[in-house]
JSON list of C-alpha atoms in Angstrom, two decimals:
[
{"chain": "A", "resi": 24, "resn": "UNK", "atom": "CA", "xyz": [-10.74, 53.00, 54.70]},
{"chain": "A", "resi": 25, "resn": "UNK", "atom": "CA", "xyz": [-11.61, 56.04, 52.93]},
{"chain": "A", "resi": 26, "resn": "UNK", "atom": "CA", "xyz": [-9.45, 58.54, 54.95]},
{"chain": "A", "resi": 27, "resn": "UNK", "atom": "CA", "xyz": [-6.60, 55.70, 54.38]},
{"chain": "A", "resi": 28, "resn": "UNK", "atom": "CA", "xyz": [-7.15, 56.00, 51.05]},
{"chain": "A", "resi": 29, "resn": "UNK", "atom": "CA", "xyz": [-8.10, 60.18, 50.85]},
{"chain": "A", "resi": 30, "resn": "UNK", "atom": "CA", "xyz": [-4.68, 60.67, 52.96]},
{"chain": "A", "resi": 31, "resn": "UNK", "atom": "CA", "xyz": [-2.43, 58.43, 50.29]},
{"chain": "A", "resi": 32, "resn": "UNK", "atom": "CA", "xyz": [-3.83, 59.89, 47.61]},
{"chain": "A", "resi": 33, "resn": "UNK", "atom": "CA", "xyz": [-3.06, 63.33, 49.38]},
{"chain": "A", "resi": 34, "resn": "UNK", "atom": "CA", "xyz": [0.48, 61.95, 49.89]},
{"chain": "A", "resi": 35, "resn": "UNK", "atom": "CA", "xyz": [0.93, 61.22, 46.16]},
{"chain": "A", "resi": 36, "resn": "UNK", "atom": "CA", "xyz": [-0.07, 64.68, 44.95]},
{"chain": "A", "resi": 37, "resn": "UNK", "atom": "CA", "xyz": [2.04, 66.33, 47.43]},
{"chain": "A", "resi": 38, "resn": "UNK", "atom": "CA", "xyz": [4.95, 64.35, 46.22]},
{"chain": "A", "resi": 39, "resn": "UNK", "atom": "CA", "xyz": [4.09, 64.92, 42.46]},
{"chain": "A", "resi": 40, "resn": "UNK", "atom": "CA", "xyz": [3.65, 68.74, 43.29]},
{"chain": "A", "resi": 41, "resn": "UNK", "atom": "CA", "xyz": [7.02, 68.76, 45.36]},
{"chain": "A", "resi": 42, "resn": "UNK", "atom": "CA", "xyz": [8.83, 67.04, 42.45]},
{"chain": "A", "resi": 43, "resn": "UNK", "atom": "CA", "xyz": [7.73, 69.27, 40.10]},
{"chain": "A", "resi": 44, "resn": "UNK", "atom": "CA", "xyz": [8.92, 72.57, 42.05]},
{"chain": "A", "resi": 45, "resn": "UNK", "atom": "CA", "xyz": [12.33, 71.20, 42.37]},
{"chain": "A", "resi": 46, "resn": "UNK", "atom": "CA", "xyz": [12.45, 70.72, 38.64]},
{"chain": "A", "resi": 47, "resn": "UNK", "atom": "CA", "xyz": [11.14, 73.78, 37.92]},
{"chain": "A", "resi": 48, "resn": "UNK", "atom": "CA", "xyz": [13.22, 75.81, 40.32]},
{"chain": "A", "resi": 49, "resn": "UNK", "atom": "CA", "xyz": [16.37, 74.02, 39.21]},
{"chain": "A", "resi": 50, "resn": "UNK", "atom": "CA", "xyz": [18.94, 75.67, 37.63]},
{"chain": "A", "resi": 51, "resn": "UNK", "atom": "CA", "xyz": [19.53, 75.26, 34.12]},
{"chain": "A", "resi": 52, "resn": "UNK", "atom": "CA", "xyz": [22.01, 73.49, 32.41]},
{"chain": "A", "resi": 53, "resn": "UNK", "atom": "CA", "xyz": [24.87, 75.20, 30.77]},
{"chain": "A", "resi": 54, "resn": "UNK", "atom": "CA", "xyz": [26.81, 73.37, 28.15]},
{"chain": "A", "resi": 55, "resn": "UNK", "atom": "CA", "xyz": [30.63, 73.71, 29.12]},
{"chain": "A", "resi": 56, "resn": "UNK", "atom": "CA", "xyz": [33.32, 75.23, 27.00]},
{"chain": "A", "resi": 57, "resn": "UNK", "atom": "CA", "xyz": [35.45, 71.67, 27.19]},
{"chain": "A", "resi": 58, "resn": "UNK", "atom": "CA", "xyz": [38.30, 72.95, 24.72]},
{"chain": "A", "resi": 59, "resn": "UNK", "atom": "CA", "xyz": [38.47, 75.71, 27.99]},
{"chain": "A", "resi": 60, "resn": "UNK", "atom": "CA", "xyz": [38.37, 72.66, 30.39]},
{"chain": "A", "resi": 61, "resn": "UNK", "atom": "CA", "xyz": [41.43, 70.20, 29.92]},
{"chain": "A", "resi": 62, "resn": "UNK", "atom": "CA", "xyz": [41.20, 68.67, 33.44]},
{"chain": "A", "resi": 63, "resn": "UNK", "atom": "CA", "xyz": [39.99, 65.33, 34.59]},
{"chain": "A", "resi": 64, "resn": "UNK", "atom": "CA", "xyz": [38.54, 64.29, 38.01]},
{"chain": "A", "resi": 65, "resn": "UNK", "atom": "CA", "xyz": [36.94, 61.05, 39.28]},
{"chain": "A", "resi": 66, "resn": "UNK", "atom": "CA", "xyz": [34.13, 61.31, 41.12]},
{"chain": "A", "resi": 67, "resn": "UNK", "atom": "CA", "xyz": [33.03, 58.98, 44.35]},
{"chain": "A", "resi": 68, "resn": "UNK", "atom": "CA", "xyz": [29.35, 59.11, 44.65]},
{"chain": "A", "resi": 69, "resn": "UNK", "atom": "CA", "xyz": [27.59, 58.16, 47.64]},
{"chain": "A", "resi": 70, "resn": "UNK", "atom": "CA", "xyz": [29.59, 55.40, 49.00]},
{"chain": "A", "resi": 71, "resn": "UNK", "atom": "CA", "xyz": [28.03, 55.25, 52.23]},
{"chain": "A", "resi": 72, "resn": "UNK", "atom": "CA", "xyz": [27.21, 52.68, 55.17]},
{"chain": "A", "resi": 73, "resn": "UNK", "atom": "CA", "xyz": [23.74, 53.55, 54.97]},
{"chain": "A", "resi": 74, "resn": "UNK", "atom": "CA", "xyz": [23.85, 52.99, 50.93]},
{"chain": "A", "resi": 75, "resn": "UNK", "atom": "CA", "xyz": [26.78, 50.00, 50.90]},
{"chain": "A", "resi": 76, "resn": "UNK", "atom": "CA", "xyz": [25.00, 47.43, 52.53]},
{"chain": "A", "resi": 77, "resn": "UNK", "atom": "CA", "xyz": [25.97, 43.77, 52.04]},
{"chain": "A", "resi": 78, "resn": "UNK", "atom": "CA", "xyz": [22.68, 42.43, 53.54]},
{"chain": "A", "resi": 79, "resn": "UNK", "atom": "CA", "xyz": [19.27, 43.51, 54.15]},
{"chain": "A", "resi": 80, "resn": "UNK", "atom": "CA", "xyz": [16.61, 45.07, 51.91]},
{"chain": "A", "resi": 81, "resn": "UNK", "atom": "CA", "xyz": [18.70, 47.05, 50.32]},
{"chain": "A", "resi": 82, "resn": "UNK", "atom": "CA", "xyz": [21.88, 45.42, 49.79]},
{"chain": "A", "resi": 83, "resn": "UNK", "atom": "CA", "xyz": [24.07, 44.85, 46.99]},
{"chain": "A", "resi": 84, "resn": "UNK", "atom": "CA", "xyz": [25.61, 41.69, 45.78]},
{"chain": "A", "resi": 85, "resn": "UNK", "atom": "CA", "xyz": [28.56, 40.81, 48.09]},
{"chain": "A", "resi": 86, "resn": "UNK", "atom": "CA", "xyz": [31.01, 40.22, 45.46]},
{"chain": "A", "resi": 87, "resn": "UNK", "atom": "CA", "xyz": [30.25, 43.38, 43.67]},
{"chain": "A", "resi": 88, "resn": "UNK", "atom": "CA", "xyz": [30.59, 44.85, 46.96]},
{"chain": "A", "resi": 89, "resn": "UNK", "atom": "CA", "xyz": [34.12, 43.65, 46.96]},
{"chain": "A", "resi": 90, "resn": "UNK", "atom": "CA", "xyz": [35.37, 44.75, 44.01]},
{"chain": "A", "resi": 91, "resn": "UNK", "atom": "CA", "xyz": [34.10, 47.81, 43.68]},
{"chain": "A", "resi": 92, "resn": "UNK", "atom": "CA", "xyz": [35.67, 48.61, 46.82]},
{"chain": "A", "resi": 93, "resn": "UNK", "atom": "CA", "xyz": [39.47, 47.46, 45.56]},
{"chain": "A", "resi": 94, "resn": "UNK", "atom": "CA", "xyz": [38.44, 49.24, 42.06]},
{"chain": "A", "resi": 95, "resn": "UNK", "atom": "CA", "xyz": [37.62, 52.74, 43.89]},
{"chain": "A", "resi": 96, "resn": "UNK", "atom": "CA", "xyz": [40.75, 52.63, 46.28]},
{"chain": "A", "resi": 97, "resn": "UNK", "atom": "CA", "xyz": [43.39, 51.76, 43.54]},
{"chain": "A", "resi": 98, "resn": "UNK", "atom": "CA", "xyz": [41.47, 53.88, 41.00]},
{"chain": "A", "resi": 99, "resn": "UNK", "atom": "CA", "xyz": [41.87, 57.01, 43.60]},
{"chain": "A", "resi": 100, "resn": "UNK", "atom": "CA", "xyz": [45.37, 55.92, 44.15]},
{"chain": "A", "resi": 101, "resn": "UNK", "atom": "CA", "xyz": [46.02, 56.26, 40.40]},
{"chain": "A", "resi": 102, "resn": "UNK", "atom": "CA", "xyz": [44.58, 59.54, 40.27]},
{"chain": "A", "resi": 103, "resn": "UNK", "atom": "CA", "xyz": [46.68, 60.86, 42.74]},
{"chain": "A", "resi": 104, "resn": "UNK", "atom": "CA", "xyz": [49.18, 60.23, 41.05]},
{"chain": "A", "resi": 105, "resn": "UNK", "atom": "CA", "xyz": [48.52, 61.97, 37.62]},
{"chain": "A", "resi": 106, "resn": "UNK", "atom": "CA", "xyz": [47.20, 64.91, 39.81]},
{"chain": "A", "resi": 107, "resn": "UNK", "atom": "CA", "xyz": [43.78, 64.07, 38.98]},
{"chain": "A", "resi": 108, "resn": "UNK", "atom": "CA", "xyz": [41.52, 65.10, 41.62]},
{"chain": "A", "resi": 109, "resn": "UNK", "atom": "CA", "xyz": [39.03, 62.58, 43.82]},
{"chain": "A", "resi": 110, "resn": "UNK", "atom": "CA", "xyz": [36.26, 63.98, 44.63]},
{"chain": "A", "resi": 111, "resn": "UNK", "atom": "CA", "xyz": [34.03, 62.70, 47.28]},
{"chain": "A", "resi": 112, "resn": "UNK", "atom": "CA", "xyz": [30.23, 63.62, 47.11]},
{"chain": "A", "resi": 113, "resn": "UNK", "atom": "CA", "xyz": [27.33, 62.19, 50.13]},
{"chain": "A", "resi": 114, "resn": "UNK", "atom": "CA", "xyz": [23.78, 62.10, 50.01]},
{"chain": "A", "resi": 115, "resn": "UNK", "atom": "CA", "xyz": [21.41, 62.86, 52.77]},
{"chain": "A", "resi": 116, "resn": "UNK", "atom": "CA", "xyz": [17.76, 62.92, 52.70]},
{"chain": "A", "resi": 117, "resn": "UNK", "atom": "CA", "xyz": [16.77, 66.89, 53.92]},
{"chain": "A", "resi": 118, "resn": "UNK", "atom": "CA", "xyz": [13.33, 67.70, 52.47]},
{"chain": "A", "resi": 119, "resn": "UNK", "atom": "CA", "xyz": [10.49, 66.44, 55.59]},
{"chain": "A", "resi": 120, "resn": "UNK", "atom": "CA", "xyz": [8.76, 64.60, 52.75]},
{"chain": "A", "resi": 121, "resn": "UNK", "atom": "CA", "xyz": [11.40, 62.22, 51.80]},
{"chain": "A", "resi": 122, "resn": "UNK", "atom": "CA", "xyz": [12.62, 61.72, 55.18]},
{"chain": "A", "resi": 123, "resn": "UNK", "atom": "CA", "xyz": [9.34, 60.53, 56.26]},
{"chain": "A", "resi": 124, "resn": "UNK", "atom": "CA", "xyz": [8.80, 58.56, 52.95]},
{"chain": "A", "resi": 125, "resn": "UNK", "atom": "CA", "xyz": [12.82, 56.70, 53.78]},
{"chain": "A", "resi": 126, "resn": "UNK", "atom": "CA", "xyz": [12.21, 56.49, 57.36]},
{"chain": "A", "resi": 127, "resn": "UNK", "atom": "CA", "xyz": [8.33, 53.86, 55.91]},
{"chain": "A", "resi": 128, "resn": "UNK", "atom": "CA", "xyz": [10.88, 52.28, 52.94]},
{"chain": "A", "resi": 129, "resn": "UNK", "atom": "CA", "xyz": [14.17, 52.06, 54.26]},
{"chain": "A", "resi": 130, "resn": "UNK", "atom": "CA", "xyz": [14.31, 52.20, 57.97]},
{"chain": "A", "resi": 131, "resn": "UNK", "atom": "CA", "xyz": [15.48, 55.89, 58.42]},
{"chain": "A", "resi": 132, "resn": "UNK", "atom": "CA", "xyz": [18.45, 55.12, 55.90]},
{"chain": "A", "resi": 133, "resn": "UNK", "atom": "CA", "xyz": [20.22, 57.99, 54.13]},
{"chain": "A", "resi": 134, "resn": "UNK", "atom": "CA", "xyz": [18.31, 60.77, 56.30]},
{"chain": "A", "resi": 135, "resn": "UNK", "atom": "CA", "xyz": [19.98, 63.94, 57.54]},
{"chain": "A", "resi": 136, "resn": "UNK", "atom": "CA", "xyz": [21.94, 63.08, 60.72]},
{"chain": "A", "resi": 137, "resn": "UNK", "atom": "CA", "xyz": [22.11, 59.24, 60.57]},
{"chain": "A", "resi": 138, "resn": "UNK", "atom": "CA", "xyz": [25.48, 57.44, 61.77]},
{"chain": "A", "resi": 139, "resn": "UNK", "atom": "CA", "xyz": [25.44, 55.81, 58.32]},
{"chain": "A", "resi": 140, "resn": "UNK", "atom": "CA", "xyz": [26.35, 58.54, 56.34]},
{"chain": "A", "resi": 141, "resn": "UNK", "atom": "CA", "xyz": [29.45, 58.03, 56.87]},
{"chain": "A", "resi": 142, "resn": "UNK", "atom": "CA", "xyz": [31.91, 56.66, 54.37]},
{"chain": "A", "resi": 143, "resn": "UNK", "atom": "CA", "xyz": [31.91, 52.91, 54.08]},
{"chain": "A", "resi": 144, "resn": "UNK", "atom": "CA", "xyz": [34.96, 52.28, 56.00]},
{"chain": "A", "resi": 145, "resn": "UNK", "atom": "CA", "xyz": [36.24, 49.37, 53.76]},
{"chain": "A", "resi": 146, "resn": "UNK", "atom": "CA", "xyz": [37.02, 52.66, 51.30]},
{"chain": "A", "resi": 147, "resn": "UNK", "atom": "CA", "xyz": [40.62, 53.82, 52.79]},
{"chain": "A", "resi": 148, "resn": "UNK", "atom": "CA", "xyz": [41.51, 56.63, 49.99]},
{"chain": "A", "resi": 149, "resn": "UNK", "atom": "CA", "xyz": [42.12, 60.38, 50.86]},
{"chain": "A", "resi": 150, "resn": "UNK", "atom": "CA", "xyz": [39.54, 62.59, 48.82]},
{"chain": "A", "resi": 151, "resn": "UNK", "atom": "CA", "xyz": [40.41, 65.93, 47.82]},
{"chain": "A", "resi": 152, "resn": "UNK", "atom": "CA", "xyz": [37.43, 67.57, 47.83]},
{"chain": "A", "resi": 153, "resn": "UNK", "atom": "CA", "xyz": [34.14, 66.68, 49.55]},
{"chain": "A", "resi": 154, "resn": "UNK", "atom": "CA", "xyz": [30.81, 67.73, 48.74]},
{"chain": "A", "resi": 155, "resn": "UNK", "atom": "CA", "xyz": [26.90, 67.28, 49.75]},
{"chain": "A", "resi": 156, "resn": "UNK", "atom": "CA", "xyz": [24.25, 66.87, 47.55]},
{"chain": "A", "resi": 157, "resn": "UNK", "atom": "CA", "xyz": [20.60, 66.45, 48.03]},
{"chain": "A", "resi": 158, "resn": "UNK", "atom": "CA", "xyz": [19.17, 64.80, 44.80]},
{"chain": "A", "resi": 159, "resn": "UNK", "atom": "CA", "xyz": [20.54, 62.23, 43.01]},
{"chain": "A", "resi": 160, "resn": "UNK", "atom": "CA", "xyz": [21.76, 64.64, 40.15]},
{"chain": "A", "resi": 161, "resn": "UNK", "atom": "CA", "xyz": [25.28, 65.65, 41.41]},
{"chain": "A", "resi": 162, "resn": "UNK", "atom": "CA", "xyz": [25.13, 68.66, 39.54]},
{"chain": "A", "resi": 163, "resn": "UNK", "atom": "CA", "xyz": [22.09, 70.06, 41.72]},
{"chain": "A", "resi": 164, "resn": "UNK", "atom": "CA", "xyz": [24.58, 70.89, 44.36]},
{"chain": "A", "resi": 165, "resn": "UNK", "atom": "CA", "xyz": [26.20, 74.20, 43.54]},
{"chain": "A", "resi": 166, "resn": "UNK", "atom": "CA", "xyz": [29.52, 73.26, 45.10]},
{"chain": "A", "resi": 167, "resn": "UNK", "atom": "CA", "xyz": [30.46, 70.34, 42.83]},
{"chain": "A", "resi": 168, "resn": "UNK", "atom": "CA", "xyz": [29.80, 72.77, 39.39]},
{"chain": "A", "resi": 169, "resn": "UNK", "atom": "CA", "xyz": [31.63, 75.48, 41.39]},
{"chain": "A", "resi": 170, "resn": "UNK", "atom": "CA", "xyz": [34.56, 73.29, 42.10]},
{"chain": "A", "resi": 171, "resn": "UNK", "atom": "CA", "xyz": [34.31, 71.86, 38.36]},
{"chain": "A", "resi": 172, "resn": "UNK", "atom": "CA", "xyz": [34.74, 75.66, 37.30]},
{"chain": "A", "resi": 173, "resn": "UNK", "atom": "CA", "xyz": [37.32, 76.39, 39.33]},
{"chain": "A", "resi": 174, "resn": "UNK", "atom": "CA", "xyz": [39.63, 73.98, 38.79]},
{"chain": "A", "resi": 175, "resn": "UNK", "atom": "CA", "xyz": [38.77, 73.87, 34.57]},
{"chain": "A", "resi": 176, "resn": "UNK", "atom": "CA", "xyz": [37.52, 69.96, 34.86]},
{"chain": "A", "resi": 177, "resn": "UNK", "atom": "CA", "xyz": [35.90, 68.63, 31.46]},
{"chain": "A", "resi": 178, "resn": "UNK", "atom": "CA", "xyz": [36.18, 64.73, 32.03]},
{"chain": "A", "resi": 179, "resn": "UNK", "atom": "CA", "xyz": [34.27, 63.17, 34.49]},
{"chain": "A", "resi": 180, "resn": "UNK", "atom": "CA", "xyz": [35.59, 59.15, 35.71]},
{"chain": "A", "resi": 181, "resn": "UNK", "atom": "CA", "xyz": [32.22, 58.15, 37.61]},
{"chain": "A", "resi": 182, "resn": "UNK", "atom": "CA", "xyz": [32.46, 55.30, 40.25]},
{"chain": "A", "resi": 183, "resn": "UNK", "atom": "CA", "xyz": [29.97, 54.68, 43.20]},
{"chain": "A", "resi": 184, "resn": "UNK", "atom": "CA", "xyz": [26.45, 53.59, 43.79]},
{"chain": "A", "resi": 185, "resn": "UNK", "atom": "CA", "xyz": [23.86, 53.41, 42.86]},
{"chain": "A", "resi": 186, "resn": "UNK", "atom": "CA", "xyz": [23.99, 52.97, 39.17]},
{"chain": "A", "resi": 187, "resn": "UNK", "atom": "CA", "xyz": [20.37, 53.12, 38.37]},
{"chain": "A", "resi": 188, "resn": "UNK", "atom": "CA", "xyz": [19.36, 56.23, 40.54]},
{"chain": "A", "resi": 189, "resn": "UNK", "atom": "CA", "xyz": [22.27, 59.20, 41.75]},
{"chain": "A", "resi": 190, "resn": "UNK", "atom": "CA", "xyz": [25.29, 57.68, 38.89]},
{"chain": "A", "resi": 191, "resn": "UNK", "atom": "CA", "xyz": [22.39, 57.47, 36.30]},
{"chain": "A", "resi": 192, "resn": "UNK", "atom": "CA", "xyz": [21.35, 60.99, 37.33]},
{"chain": "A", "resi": 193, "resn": "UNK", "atom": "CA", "xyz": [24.81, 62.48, 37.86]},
{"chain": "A", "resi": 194, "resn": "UNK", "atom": "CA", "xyz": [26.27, 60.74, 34.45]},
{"chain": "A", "resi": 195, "resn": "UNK", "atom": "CA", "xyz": [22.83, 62.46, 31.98]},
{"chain": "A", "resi": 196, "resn": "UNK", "atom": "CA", "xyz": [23.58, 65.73, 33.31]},
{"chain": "A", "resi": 197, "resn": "UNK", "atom": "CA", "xyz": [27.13, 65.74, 33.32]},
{"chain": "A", "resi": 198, "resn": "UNK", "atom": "CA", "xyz": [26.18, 64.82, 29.07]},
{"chain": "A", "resi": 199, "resn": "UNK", "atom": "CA", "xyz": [23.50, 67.43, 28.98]},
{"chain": "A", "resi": 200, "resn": "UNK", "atom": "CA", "xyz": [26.60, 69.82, 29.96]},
{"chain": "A", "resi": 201, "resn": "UNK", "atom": "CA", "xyz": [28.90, 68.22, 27.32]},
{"chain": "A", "resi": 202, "resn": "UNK", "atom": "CA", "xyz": [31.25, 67.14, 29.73]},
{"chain": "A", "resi": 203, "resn": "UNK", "atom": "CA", "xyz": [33.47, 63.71, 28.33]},
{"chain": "A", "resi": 204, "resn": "UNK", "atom": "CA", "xyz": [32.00, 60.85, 31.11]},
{"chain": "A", "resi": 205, "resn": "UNK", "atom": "CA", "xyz": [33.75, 57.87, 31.41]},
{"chain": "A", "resi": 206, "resn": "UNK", "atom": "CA", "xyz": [31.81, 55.09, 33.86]},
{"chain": "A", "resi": 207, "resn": "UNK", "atom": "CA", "xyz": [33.99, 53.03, 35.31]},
{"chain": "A", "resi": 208, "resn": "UNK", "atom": "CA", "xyz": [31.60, 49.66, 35.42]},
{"chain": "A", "resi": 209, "resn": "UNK", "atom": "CA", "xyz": [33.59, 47.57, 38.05]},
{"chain": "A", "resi": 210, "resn": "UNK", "atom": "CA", "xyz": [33.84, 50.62, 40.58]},
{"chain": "A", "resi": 211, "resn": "UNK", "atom": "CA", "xyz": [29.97, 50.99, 40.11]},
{"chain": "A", "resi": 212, "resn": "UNK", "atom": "CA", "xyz": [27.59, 48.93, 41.96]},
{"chain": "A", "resi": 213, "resn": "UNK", "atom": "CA", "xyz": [23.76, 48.32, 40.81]},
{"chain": "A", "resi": 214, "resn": "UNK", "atom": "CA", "xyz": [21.21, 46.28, 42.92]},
{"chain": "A", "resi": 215, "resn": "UNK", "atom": "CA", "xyz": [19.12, 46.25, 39.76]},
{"chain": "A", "resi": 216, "resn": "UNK", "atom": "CA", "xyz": [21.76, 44.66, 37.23]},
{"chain": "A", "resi": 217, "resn": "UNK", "atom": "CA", "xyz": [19.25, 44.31, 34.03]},
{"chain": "A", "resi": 218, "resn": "UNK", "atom": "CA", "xyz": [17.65, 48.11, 34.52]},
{"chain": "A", "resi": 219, "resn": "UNK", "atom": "CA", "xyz": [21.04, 49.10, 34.49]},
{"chain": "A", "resi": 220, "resn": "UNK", "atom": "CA", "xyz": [22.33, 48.11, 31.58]},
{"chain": "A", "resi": 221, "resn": "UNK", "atom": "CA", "xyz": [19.07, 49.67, 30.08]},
{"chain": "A", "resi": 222, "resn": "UNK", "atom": "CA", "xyz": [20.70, 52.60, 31.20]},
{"chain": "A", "resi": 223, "resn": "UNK", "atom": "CA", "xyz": [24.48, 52.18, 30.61]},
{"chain": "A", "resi": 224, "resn": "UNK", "atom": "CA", "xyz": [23.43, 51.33, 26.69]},
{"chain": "A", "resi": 225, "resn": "UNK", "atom": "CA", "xyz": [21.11, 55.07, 26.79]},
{"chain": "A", "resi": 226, "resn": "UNK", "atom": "CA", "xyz": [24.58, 56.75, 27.78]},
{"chain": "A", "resi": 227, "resn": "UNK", "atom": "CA", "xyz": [26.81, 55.37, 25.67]},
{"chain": "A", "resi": 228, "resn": "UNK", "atom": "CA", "xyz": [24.61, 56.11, 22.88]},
{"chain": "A", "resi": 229, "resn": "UNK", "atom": "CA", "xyz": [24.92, 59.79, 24.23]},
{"chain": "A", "resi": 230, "resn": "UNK", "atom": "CA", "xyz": [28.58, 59.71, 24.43]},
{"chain": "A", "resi": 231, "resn": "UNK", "atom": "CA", "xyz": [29.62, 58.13, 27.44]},
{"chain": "A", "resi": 232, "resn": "UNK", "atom": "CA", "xyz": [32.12, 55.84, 27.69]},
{"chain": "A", "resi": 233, "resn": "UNK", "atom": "CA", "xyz": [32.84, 52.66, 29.23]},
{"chain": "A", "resi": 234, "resn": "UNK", "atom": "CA", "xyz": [36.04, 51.33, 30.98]},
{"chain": "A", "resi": 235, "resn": "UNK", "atom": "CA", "xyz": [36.65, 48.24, 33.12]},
{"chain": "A", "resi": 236, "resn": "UNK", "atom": "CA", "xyz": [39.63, 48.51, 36.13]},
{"chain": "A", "resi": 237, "resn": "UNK", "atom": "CA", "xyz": [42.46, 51.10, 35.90]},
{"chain": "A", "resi": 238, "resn": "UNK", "atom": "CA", "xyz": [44.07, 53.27, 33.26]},
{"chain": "A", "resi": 239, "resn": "UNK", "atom": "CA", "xyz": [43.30, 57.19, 33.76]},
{"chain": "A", "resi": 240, "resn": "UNK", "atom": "CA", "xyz": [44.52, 59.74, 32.02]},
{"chain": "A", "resi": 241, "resn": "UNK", "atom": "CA", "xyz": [45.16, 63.05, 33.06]},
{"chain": "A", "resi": 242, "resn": "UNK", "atom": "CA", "xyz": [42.95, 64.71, 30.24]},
{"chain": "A", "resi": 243, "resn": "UNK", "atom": "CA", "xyz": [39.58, 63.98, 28.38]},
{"chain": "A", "resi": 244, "resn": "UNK", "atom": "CA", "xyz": [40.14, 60.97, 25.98]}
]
């Protein structure tokens, strides 16, 4: 009992200690020039088999499911029209740590080199660009902010999953940066619906915005 004990409390520091490294070690934010940055882009964030699940421990709501499918296919339809780029971004679980930590919670789901990282195939839109991450923060991988640079984006149209972790993450430091962030709330699924809207009322009150269906624009708003 008390190695059981001695070994998860050894577990729990290592994870504290780890977390705190990574936020240390992260780079820092840099607010954006966004009179420099007229460009749009709507981001798809980790809408994945392993993450998209309509049943199981960690699936979402079926309906939900459904329409934030239609919403995200349309919605990237629409942007390919005004020129607006889609742009894709996966997670997958890297660090030994978390992989082991998944593999106890969630059956292995999200790790490095699972079948399920693939993109849900009810999601039938071409992406423009696609990019890895391996935090929930977007931002923390340095080809999304490169991209973002490159192609003078300043208005971010979030849609994916899920809404209290990785679009929670993505959508603060996208704010912290001063970029415009529009959440699209039918193209983002939650499994936690109440914690959520904790969180969706803490971003608008730092700027975000909130829009239901279609309607894009090909600048900030």
């Amino acid at each position: 009992m008390n190695l059981i004990l001695g070994l998860t409390l050894a577990l729990i520091v290592f994870l504290m200690a780890n977390g705190l490294y990574r936020v240390i070690n992260r780079p820092r934010a840099k607010p954006i020039d966004k009179t420099a940055r007229p460009n749009s882009a709507l981001l798809v964030i980790d809408m994945q088999h392993d993450f998209t699940r309509a049943s199981g421990k960690l699936a979402h709501d079926p309906e939900r499911r459904l329409v934030a499918f239609h919403q995200i296919n349309e919605l990237a339809a629409e942007a390919h029209q005004l020129g607006i780029p889609v742009i894709e971004i996966s997670h997958a679980f890297t660090d030994p740590l978390e992989k082991l930590v998944v593999k106890i919670i969630a059956g292995g789901a999200g790790i490095e080199g699972s079948l399920g990282l693939k993109r849900d195939d009810a999601l039938t839109y071409e992406a423009n660009y696609h990019v890895w991450k391996h935090e929930g923060d977007s931002f923390t991988a340095p080809m999304f902010t490169r991209y973002l640079d490159d192609h003078e984006i300043g208005h971010l149209y979030i849609t994916g999953q899920d809404a209290t972790a990785c679009i929670n993450a993505t959508a603060k430091a996208a704010l912290k940066r001063h970029y415009d962030v529009t959440l699209i709330d039918d193209a983002i699924l939650a499994r936690n619906g109440g914690k959520w809207q904790a969180m969706k009322d803490k971003l608008l009150a730092s700027g975000a915005r909130l829009a239901t269906g279609l309607g894009l624009s090909a600048g900030p708003v």
